[in-house]
Short mmCIF file of C-alpha atoms in Angstrom, two decimals:
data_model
loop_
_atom_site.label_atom_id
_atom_site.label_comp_id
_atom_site.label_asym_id
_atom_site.label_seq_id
_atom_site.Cartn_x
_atom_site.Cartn_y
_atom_site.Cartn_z
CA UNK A 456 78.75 -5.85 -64.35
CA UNK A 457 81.83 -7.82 -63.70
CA UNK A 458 82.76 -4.55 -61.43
CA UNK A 459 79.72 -4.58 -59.43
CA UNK A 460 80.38 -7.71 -58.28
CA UNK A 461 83.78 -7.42 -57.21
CA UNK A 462 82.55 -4.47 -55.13
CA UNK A 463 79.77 -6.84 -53.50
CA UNK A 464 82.21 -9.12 -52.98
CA UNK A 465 84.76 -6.44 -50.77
CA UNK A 466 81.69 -4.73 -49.38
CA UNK A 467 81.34 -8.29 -47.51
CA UNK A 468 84.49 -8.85 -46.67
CA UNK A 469 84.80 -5.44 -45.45
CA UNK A 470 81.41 -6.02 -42.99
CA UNK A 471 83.43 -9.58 -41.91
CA UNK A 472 86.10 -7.76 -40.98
CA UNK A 473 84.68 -5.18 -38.82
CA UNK A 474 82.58 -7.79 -37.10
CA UNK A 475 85.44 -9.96 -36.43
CA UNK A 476 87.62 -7.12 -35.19
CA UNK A 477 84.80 -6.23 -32.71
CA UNK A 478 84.88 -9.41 -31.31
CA UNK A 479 88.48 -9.25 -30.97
CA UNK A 480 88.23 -6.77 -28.22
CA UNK A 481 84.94 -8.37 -26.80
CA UNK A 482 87.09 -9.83 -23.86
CA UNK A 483 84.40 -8.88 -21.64
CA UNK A 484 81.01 -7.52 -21.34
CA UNK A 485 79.28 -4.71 -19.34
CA UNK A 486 77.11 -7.02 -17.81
CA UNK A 487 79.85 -8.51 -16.31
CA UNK A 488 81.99 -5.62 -15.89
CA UNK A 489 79.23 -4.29 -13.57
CA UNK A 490 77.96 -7.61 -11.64
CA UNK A 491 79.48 -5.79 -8.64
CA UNK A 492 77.69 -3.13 -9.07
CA UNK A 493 74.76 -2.72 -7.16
CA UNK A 494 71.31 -1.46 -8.93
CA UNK A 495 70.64 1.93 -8.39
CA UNK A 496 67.38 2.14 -5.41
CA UNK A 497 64.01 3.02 -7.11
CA UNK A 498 64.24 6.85 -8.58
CA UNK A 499 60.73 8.49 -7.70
CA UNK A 500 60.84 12.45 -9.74
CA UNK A 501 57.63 14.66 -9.11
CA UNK A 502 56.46 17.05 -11.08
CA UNK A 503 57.43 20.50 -9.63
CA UNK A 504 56.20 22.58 -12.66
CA UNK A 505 53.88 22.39 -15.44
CA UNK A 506 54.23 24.76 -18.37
CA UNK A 507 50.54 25.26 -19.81
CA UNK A 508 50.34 27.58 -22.98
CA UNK A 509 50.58 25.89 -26.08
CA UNK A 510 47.75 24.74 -27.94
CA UNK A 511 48.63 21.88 -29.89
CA UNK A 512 51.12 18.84 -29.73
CA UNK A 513 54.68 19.33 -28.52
CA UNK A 514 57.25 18.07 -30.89
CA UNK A 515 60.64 19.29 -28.94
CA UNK A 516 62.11 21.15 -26.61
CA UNK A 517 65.76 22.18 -25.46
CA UNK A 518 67.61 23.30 -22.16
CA UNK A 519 69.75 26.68 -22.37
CA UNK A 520 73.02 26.13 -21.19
CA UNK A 521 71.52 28.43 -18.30
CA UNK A 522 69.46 25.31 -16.81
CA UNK A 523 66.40 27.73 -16.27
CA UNK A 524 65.38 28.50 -20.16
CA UNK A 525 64.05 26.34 -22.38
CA UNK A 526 62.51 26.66 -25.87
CA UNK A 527 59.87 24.02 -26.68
CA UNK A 528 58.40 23.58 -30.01
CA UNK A 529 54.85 23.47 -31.15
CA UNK A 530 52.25 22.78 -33.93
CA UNK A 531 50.19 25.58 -33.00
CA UNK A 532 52.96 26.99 -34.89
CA UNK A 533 54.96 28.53 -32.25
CA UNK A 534 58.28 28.37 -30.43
CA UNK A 535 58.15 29.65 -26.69
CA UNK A 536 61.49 30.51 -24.58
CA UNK A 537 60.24 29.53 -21.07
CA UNK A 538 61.77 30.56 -17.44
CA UNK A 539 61.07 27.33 -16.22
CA UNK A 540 61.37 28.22 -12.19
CA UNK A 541 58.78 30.90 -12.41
CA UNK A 542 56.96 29.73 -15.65
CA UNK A 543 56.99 32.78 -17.46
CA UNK A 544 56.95 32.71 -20.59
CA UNK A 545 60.13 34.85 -21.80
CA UNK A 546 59.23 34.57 -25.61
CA UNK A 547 56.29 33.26 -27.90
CA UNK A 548 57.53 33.58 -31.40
CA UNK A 549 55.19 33.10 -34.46
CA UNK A 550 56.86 30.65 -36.83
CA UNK A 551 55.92 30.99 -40.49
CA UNK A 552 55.30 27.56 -40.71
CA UNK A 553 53.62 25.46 -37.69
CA UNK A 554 54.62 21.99 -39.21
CA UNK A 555 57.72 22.16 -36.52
CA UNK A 556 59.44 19.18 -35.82
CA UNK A 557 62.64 20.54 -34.18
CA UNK A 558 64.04 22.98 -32.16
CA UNK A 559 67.22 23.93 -30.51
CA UNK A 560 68.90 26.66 -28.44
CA UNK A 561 72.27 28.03 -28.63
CA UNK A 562 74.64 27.50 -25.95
CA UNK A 563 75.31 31.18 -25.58
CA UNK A 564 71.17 31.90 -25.01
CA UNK A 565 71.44 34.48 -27.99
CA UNK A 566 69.67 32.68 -30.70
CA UNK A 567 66.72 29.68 -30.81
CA UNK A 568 66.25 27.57 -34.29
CA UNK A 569 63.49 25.31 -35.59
CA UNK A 570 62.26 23.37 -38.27
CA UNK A 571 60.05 20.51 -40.17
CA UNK A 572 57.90 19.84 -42.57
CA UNK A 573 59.00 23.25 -44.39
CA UNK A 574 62.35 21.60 -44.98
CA UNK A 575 64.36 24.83 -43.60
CA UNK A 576 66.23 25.48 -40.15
CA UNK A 577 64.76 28.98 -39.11
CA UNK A 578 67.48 30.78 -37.02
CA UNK A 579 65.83 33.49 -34.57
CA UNK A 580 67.78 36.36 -32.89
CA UNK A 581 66.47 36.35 -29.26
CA UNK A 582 69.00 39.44 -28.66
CA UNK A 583 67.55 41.89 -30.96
CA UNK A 584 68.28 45.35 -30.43
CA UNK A 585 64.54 46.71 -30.37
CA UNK A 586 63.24 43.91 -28.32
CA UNK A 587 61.78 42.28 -31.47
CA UNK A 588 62.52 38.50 -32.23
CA UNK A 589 63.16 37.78 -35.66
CA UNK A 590 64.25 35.67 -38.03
CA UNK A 591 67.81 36.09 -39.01
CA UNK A 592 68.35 33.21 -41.31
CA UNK A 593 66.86 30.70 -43.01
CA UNK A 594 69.07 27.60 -44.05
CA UNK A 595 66.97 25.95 -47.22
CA UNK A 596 69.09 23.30 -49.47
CA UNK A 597 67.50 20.17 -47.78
CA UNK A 598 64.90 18.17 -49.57
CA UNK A 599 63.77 16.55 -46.69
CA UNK A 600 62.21 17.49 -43.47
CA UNK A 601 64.27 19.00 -40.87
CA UNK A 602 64.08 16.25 -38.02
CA UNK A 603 66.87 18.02 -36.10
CA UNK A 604 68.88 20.89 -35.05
CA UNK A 605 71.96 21.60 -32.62
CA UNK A 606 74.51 25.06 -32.39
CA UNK A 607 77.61 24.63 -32.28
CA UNK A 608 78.08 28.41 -31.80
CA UNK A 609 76.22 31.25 -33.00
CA UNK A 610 77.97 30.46 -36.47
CA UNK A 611 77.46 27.32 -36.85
CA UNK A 612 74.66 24.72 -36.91
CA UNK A 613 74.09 21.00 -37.80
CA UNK A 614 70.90 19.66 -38.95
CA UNK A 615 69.49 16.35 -39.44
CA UNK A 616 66.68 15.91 -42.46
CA UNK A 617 64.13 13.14 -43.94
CA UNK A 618 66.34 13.47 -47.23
CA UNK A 619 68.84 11.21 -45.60
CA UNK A 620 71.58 13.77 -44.69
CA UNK A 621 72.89 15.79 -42.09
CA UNK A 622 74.26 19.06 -42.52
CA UNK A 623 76.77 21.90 -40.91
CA UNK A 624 75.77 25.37 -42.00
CA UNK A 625 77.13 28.43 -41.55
CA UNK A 626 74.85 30.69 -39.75
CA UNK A 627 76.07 34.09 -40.88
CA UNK A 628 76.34 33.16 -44.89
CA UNK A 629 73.19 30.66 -44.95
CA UNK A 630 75.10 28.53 -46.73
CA UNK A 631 76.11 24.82 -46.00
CA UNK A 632 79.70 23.97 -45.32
CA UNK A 633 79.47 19.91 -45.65
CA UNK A 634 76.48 17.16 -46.10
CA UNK A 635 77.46 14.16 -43.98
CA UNK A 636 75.84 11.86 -46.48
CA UNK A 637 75.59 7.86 -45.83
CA UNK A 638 72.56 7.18 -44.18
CA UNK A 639 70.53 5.01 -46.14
CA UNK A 640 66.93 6.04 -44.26
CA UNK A 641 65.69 9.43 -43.14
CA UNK A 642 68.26 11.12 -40.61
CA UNK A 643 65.94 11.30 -37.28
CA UNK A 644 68.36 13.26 -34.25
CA UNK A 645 71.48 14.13 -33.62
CA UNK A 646 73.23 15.24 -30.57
CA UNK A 647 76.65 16.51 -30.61
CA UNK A 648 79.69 15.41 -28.22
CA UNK A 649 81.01 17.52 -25.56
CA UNK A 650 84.09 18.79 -26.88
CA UNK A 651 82.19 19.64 -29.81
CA UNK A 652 84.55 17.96 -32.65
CA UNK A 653 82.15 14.94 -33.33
CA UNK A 654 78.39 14.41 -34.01
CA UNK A 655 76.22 11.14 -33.94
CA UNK A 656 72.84 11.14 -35.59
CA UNK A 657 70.25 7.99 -35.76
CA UNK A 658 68.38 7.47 -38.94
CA UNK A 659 65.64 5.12 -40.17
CA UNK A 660 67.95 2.43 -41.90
CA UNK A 661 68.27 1.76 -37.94
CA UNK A 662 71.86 3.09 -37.93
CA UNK A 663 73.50 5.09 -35.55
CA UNK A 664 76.63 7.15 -37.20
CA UNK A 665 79.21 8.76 -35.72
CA UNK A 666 80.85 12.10 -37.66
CA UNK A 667 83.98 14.20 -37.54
CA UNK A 668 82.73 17.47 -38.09
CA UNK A 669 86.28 18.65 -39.21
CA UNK A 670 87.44 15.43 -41.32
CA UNK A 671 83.61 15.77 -43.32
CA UNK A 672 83.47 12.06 -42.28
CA UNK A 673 81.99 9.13 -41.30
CA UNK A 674 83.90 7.23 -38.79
CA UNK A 675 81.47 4.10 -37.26
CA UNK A 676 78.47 2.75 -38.22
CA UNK A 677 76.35 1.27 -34.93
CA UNK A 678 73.46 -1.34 -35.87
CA UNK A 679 71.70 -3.65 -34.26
CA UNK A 680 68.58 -1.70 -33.68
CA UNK A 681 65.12 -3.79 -35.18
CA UNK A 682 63.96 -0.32 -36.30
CA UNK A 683 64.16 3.59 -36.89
CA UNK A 684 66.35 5.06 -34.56
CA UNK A 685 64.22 7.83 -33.12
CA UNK A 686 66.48 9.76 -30.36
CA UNK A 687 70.20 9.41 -29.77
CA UNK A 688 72.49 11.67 -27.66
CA UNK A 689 75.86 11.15 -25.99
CA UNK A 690 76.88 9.70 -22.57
CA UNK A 691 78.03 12.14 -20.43
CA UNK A 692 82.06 12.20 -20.63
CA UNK A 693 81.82 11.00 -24.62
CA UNK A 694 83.40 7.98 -25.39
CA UNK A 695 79.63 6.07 -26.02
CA UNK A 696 77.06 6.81 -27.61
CA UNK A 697 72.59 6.02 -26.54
CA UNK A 698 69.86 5.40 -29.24
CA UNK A 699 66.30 5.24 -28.85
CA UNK A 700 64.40 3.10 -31.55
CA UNK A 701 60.46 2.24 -32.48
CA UNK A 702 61.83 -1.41 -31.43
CA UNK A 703 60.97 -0.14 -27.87
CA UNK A 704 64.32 -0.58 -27.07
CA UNK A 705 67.55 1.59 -26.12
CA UNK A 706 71.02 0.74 -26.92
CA UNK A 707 74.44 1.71 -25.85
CA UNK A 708 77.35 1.39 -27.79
CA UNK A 709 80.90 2.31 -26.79
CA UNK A 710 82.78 4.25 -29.11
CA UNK A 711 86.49 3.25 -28.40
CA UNK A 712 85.36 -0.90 -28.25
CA UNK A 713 83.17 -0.03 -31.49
CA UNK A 714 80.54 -2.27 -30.17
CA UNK A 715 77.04 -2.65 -28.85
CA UNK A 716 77.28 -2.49 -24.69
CA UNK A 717 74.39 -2.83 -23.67
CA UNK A 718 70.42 -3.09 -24.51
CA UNK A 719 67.36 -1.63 -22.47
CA UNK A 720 64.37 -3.23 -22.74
CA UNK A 721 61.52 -5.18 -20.64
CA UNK A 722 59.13 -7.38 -22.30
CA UNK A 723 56.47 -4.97 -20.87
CA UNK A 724 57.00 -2.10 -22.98
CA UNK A 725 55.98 -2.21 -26.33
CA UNK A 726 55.68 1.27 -27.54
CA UNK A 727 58.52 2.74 -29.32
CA UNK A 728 61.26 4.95 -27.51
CA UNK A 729 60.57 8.49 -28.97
CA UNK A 730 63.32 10.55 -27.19
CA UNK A 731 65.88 10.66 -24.37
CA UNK A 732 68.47 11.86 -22.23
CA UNK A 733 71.15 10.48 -19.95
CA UNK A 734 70.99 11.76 -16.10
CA UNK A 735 74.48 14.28 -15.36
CA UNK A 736 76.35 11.71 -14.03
CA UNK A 737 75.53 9.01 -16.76
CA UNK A 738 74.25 6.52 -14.25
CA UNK A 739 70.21 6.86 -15.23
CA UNK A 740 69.02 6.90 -18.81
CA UNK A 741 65.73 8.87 -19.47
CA UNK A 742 63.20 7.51 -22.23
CA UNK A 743 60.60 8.87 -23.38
CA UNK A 744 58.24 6.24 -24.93
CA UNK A 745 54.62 6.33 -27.47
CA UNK A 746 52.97 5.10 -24.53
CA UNK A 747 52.91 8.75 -22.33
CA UNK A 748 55.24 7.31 -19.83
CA UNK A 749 59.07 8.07 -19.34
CA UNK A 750 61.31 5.10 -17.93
CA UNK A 751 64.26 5.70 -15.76
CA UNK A 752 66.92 2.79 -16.20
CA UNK A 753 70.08 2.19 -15.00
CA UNK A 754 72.36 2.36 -17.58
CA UNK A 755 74.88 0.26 -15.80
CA UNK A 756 72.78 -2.47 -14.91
CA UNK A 757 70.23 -2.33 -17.41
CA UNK A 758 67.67 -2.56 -15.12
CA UNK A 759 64.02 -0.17 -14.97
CA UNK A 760 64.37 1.82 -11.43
CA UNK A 761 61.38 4.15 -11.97
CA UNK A 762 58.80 5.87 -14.42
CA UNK A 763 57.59 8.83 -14.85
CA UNK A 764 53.85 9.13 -15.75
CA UNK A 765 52.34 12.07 -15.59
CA UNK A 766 51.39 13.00 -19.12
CA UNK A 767 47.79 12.10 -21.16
CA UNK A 768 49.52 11.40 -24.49
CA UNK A 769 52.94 10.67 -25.97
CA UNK A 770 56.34 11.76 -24.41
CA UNK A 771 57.71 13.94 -27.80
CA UNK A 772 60.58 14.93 -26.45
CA UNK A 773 63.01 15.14 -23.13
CA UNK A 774 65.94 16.77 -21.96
CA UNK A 775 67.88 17.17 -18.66
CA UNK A 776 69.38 20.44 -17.44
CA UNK A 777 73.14 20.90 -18.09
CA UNK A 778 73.62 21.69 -14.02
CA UNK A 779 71.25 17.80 -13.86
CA UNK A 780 69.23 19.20 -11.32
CA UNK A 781 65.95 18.71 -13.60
CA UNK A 782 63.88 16.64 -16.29
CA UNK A 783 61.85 18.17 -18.87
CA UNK A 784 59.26 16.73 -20.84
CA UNK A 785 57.35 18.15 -23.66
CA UNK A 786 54.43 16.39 -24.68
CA UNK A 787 51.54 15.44 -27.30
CA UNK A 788 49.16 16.83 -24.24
CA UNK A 789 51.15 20.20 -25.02
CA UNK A 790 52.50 20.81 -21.54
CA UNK A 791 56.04 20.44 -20.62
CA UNK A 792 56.43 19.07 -17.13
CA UNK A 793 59.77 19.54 -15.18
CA UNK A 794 60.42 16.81 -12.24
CA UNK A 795 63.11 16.32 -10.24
CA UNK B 447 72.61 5.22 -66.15
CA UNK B 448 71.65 3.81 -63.23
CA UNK B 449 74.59 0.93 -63.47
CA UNK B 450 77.30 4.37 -63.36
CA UNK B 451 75.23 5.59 -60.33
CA UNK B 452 75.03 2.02 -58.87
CA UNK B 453 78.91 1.55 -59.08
CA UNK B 454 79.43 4.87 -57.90
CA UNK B 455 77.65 4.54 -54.56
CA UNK B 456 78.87 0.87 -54.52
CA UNK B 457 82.25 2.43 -54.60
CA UNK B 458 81.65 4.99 -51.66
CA UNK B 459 80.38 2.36 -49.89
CA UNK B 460 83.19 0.38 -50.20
CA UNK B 461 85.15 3.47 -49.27
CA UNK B 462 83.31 4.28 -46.34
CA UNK B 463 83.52 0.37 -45.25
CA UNK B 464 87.44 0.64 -45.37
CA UNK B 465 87.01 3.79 -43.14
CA UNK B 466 85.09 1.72 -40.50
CA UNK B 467 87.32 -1.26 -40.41
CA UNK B 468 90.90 0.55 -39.91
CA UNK B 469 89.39 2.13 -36.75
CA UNK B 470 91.61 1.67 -33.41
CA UNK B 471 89.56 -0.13 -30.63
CA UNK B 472 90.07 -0.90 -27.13
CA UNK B 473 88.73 -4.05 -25.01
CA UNK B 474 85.20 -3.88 -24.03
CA UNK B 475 87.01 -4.35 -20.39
CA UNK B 476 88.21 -1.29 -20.34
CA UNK B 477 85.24 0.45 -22.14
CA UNK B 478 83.08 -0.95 -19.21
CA UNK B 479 85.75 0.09 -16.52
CA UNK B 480 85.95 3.79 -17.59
CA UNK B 481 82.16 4.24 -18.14
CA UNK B 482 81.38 2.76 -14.28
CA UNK B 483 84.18 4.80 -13.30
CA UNK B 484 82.67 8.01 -14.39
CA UNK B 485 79.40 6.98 -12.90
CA UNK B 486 81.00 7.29 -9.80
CA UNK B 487 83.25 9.72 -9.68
CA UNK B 488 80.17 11.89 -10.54
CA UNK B 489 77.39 10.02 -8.66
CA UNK B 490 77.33 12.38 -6.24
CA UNK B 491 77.33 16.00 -8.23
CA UNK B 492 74.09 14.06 -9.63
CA UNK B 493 70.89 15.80 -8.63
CA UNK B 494 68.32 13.30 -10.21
CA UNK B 495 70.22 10.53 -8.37
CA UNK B 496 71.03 11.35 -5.27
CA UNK B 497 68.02 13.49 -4.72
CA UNK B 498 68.00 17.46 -4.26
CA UNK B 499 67.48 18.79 -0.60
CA UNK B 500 64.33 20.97 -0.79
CA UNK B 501 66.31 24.01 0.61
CA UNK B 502 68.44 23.31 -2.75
CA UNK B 503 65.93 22.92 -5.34
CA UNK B 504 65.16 26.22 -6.94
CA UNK B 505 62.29 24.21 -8.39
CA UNK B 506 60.41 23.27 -5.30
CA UNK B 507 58.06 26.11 -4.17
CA UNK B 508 59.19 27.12 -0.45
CA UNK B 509 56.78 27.34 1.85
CA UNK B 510 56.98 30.07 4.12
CA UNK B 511 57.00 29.17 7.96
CA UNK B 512 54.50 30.94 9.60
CA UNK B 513 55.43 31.84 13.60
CA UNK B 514 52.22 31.45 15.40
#
C-alpha cells in the first residue's frame, strides 16, 4: 500500500509540474497576440450540390486527396465513393455490417475503409482488377467499436476504438503493429499531422493526446474540455492541434507552448460539437454541431462569422477539400451537401 | 490482484506523466505569432475565405449564355 501512495504522491507532483511549466511560457495569449487582427467579414457558403442516395443516417464521410471523391458512410449499411462535381455515384459497396461509424479514404484513391459497431476496420480495394470492390482485409483485435479510421499509405492504417485505444495496423499482414494505449475513456477521432509522423486522437475522458507513431508514444496530454471530445483534427501547417466536445465548445491548443490557445464558444449554442474541419488556410474553423447547423468561426479571433444551415437533422460529420475550394457535410438527413 | 494491476497502471502513469513534463516548449508569443502568420501567408490560396470566382468554381453549374 505504502507504494501506491508514493506513486499518488509523484503522479501530483508530476501534474504540478506540467501546469507550472505551461505557465512559464504563458507570456502572452492569442487573444492578445491577435487584437490587431481584424475579424474576418461574415462568410456566407451555399449549397452547390446535394448528394441524395442513401437511405439512412450519415455517420462520416472523407475527401480523396483528389478534392472531387468522397466516400461517405451509412447505416443503410453502405459506403458510397461519390464524384462530387457531377454527383455520380462512382461506387456503392455493401458492407457486411451496416452499424458503420467510420470511414476513411486513402490518400492514393486506391482503397476506402470503414467500421463500428462490428469492432473491425474493413479495408476495400477500389482498384480491383475485374471491376469488383472487395474486401481485402479485415483488421479485428479491438474490443471496442471502431470510432475512427485514417491511411497512412496503402500499408498502413490507424484506428481509434470504444475499448480505449488507438491502433496502427499493417494493411497487408492484418496484423497490428502498436496500441497507443492511455486514454482513460473511449477513443472518439483521430486525425493525423501532415508530415505524417504524429497522430492526435480525442477520447471521452475529455482528453486530447498527441502520438509519435514511430516512438509508440504518448507525448502531451490536452484537457480542459467539460466533456467527450467528439472530433479533433490538425491546424493546417501542424504545430496545434482543434477538438470538438459535447460541451458545445471547440478548443485549440498549441503544440510547441503545450497549452490551451484558445476556446470557441457562444452562450447561444448548446448542442454538442459533433465534427469539424479547419478552412485551407487555417483562418476559419468548421463545426458541425447536434443542432443541424455548422458554425464558421474565426479561429484567430474566436469570433462566429457565419453558419451553415441547410440540413433537417444533425451535422455527423464534415470535411474540407485538400485544394479548400469546398465543404462537405454528411448528415443524419442522409444527404451530403457541398458549399462553397 | 487488483492492488498488482493498480500499481502497475499507477506506475505507467507515472511514466507517462514524466514523459509529458520533460517536453520542450516555446512562449505562447511565439505560438500565436507563427499561427497568424500562416493565416496570412495563405489567406489568399484560401477558397472558402476569399470567395471562389464563379468562372473558377468547378462546383457552380455554368450557365450557358444564350446569343439572342
Amino acid at each position: 500500500m505504502g507504494e501506491m501512495e508514493e506513486l499518488r504522491k509523484e503522479m501530483e507532483n508530476l501534474k504540478d509540474q506540467i501546469t507550472a511549466a505551461r505557465k512559464t511560457f504563458q507570456d502572452s495569449t492569442l487573444q492578445e497576440a491577435a487584437a490587431g487582427v481584424t475579424v474576418v467579414g461574415r462568410v456566407q457558403l451555399k449549397t452547390r450540390k446535394t448528394l441524395r442516395g442513401h437511405l439512412a443516417k450519415i455517420y462520416a464521410m472523407h475527401w480523396g486527396t483528389d478534392s472531387t471523391l468522397c466516400v461517405s458512410a451509412s447505416q443503410d449499411g453502405k459506403l458510397i465513393v461519390w464524384d462530387t462535381i457531377t454527383t455520380n455515384k462512382v461506387n456503392a459497396i455493401p458492407l457486411k455490417s451496416s452499424w458503420v461509424m467510420t470511414c476513411a479514404y486513402a490518400p492514393s484513391g486506391n482503397l476506402v475503409a470503414c467500421g463500428g459497431l462490428d469492432n473491425m476496420c474493413s479495408i476495400y480495394n477500389l482498384k480491383g482488377k475485374d471491376g469488383n470492390v472487395k474486401v481485402m482485409r479485415e483488421l479485428a483485435a479491438h474490443t471496442g467499436y471502431l470510432s475512427c479510421c485514417r491511411f497512412l499509405s496503402d500499408t498502413e492504417i490507424i484506428t481509434s476504438s470504444g475499448d480505449c485505444t488507438c491502433v496502427l495496423w499493417d494493411i497487408e499482414t492484418g496484423t497490428q503493429k502498436t496500441v497507443f494505449a492511455g486514454h482513460q475513456g473511449d477513443a472518439m477521432s483521430l486525425g493525423v499531422s501532415p508530415d505524417f509522423k504524429f497522430f492526435i486522437s480525442g477520447a471521452c475522458d475529455f482528453t486530447a493526446k498527441l502520438w509519435d507513431i514511430r516512438e509508440a508514444e504518448c507525448r502531451q496530454t490536452f484537457g480542459g474540455h467539460e466533456s467527450d471530445i467528439n472530433a479533433i483534427g490538425f491546424f493546417p501547417n501542424g504545430n496545434a492541434v482543434i477538438t470538438g466536445s459535447d460541451d458545445a465548445t471547440c478548443k485549440l491548443y498549441d503544440l510547441r507552448a503545450d497549452q490551451e490557445l484558445l476556446t470557441y464558444q457562444d452562450s447561444s449554442i448548446m448542442c454538442g460539437v459533433t465534427s469539424l474541419a479547419p478552412s485551407k488556410s487555417g483562418r476559419l474553423l468548421l463545426a458541425g454541431h447536434d443542432d443541424f447547423n455548422v458554425n464558421i468561426w474565426d479561429m484567430l479571433k474566436a469570433e462566429r462569422v457565419g453558419v451553415l444551415a441547410g440540413h433537417d437533422n444533425r451535422v455527423s460529420c464534415i470535411g474540407v477539400s485538400t485544394d479548400g475550394m469546398a465543404c462537405c457535410t454528411g448528415s443524419w438527413d442522409s444527404f451530403l451537401k457541398i458549399w462553397n | 490482484m487488483s492492488t498488482t494491476n493498480n500499481i502497475a497502471q499507477a506506475r505507467k502513469l507515472v511514466e507517462q506523466l514524466r514523459i509529458e513534463a520533460g517536453i520542450e516548449r516555446i512562449k505562447v508569443s511565439k505560438a500565436a505569432a507563427d499561427l497568424m502568420s500562416y493565416c496570412e501567408q495563405h489567406a489568399r490560396a484560401d477558397p472558402l475565405l476569399v470567395g471562389v470566382p464563379t468562372s473558377d468554381n468547378p462546383f457552380k453549374d455554368k450557365k450557358p449564355c444564350i446569343i439572342l
